[in-house]
PDB file of C-alpha atoms and ligand atoms in Angstrom:
ATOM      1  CA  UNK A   1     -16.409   3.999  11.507  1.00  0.00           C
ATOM      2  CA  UNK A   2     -16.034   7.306   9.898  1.00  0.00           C
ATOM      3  CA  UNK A   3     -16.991   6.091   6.738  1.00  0.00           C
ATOM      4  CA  UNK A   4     -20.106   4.417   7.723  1.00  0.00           C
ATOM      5  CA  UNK A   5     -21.262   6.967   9.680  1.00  0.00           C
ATOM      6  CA  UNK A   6     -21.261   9.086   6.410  1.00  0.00           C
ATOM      7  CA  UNK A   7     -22.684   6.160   4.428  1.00  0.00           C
ATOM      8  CA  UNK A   8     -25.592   6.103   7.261  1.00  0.00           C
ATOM      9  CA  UNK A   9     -25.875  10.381   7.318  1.00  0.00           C
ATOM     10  CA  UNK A  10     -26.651   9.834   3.797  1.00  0.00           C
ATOM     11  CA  UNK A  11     -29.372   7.263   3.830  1.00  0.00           C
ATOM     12  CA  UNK A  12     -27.189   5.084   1.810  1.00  0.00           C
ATOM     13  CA  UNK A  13     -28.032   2.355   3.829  1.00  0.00           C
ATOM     14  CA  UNK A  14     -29.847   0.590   0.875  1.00  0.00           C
ATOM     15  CA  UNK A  15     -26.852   1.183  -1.527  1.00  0.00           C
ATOM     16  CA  UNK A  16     -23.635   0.670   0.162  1.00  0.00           C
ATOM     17  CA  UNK A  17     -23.875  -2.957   2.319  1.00  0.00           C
ATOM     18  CA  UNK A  18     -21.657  -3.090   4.456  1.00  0.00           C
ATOM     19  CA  UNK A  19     -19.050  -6.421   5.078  1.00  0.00           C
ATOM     20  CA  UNK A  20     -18.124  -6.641   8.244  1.00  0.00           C
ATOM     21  CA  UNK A  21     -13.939  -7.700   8.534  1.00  0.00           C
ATOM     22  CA  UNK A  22     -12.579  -9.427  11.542  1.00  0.00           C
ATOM     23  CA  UNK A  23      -8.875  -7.590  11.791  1.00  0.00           C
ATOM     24  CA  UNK A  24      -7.978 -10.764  14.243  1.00  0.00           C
ATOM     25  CA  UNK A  25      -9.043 -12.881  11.034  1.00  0.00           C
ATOM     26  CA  UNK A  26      -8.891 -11.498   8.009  1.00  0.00           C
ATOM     27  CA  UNK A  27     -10.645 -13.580   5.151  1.00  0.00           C
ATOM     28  CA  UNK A  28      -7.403 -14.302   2.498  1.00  0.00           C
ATOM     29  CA  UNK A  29      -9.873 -12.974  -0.469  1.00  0.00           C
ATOM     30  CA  UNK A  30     -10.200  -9.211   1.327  1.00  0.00           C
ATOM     31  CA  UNK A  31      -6.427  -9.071   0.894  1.00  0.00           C
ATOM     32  CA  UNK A  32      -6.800 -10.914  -2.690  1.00  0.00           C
ATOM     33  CA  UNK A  33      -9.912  -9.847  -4.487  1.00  0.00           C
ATOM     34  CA  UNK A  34     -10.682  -6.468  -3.218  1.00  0.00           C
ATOM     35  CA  UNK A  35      -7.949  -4.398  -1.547  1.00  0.00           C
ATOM     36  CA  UNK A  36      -4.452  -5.363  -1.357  1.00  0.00           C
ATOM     37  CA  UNK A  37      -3.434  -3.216   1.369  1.00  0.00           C
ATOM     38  CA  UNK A  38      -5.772  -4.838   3.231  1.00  0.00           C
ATOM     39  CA  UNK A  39      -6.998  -2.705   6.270  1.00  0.00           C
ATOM     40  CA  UNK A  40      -9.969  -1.162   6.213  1.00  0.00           C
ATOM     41  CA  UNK A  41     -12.202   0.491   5.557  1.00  0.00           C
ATOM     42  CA  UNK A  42     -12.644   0.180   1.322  1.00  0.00           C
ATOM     43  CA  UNK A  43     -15.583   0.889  -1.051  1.00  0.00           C
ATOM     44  CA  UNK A  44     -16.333  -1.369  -4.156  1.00  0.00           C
ATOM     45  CA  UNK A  45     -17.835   1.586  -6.382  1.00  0.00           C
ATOM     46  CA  UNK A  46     -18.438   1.534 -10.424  1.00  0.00           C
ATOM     47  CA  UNK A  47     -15.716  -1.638 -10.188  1.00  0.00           C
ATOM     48  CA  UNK A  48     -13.518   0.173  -8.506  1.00  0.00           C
ATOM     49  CA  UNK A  49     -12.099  -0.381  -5.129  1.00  0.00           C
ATOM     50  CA  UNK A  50     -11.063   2.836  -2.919  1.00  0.00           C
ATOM     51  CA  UNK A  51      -9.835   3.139   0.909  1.00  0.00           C
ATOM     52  CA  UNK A  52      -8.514   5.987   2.896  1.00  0.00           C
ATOM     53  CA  UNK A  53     -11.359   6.632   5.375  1.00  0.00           C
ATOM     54  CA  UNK A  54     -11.309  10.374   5.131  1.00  0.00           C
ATOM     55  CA  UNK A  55     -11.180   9.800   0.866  1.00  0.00           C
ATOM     56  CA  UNK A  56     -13.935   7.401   1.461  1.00  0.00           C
ATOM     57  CA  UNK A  57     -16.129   9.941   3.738  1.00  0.00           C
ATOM     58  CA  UNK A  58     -15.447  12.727   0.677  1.00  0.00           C
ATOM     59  CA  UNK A  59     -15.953  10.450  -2.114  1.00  0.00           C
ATOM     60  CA  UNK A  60     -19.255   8.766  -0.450  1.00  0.00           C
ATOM     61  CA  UNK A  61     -20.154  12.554  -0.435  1.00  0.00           C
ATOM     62  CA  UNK A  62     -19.787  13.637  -3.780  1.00  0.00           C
ATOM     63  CA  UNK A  63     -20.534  10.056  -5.711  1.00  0.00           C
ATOM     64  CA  UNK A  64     -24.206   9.833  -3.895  1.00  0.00           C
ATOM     65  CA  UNK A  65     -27.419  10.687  -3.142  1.00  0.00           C
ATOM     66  CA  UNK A  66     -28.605  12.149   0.117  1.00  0.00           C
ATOM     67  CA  UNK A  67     -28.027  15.339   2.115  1.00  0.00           C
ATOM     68  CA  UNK A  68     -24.494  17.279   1.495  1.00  0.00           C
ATOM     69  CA  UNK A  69     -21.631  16.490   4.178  1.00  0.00           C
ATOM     70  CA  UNK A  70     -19.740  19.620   3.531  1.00  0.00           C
ATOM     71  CA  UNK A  71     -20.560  23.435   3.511  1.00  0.00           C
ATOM     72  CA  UNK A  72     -20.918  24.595   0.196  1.00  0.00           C
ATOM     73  CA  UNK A  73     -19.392  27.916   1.397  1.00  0.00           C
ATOM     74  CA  UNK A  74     -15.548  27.713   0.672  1.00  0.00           C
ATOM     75  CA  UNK A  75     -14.333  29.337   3.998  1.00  0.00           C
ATOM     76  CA  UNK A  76     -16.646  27.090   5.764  1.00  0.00           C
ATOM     77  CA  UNK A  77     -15.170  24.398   3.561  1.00  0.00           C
ATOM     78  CA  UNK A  78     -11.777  24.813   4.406  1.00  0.00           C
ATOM     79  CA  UNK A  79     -12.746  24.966   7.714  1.00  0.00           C
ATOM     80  CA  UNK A  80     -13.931  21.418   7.926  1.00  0.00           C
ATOM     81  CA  UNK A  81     -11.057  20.085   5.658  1.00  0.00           C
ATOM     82  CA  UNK A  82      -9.013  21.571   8.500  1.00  0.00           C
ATOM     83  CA  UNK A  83     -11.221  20.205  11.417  1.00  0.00           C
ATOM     84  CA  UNK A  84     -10.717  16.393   9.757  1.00  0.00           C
ATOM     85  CA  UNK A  85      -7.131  16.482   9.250  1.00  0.00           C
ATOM     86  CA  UNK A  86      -6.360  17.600  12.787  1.00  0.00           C
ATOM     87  CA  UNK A  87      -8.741  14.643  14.077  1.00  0.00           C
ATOM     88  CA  UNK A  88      -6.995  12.788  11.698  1.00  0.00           C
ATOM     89  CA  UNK A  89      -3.637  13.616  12.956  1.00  0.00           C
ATOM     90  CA  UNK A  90      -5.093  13.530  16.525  1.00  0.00           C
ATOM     91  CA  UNK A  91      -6.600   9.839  16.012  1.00  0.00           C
ATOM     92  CA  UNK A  92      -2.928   8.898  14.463  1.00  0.00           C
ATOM     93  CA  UNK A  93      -1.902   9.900  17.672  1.00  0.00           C
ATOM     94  CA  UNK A  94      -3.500   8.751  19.977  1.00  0.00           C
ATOM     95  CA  UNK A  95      -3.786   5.201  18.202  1.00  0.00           C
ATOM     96  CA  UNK A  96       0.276   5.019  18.034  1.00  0.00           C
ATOM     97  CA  UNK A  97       0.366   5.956  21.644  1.00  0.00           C
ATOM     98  CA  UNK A  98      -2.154   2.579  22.579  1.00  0.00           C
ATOM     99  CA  UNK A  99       0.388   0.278  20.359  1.00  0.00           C
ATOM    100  CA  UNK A 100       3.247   2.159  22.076  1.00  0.00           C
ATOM    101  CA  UNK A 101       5.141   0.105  24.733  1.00  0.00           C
ATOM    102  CA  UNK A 102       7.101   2.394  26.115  1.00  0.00           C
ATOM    103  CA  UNK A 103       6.120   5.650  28.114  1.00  0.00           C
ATOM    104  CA  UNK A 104       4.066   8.021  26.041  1.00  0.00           C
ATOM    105  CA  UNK A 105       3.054  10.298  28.779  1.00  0.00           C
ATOM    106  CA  UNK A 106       4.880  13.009  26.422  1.00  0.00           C
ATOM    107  CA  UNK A 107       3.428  11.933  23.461  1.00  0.00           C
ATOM    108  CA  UNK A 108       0.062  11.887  24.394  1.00  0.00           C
ATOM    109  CA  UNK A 109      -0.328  14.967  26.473  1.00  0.00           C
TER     110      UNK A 109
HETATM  111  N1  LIG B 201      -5.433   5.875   7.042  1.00  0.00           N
HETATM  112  C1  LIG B 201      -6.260   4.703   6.889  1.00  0.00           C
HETATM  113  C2  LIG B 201      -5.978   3.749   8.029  1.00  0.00           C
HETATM  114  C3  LIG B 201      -6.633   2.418   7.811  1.00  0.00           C
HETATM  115  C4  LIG B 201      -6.332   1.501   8.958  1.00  0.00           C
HETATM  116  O1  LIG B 201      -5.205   1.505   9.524  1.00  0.00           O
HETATM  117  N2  LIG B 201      -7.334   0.715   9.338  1.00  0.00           N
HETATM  118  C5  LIG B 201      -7.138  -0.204  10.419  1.00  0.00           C
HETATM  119  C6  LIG B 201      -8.423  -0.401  11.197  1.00  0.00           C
HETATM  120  S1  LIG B 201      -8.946   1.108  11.926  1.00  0.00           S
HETATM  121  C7  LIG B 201      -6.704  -1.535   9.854  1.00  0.00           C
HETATM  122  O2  LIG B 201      -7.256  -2.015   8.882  1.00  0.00           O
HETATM  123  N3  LIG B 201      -5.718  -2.124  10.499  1.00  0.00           N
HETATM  124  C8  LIG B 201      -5.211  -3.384  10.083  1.00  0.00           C
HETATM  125  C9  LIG B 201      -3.749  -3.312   9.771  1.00  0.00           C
HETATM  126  O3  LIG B 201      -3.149  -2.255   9.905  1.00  0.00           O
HETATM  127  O4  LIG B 201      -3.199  -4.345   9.401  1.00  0.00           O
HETATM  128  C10 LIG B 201      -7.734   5.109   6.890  1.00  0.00           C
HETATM  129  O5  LIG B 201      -8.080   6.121   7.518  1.00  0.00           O
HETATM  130  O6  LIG B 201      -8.535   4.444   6.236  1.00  0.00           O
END
């Protein structure tokens, strides 16, 4: 979601379609053709294939048109690199505790 959000901030709406994956049922040439690791989300760009979402959210940043996602100040800069890897780390979290099976009252407090 991340990484279409930033491919919609942009207005890149025109220039990045969007395939939609069913995890449940994942089409045998996602895992094939375009990215062997096969989760998602990934970018075909310039024949290449990318995924990490926050890479994705950076790279759709600085590889396109449309307005800037990041402060061009540095401090301000490092600010927000900090910002998305604690929700990173938060969403990590809080994912592995849904999976979990066991108590993760602990965990997720
Ligand atoms: N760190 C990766 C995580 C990618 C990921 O785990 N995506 C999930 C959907 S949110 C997925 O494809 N899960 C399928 C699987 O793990 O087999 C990212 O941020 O892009």
């Amino acid at each position: 979601q991340r990484a279409w959000i930033a491919r919609n901030c942009k207005g890149l709406q025109d220039k990045i379609k969007v395939v939609a994956i069913d995890l449940a049922d994942r089409p045998a040439w996602y895992k094939e053709k375009v990215y062997p690791e096969n989760k998602v989300p990934a970018l075909e760009h310039n024949n290449q294939v990318k995924g990490e979402s926050l890479d994705l959210v950076k790279y759709i940043d600085s590889n396109f048109d449309g307005p800037a996602l990041l402060p061009d100040d540095s401090a301000k800069k490092q600010f927000a690199e900090e910002l998305l890897a604690f929700s990173d780390g938060f969403n990590s979290a809080f994912f592995s505790c849904l999976r979990s099976k066991g108590d993760v009252s602990d965990e997720a407090g």
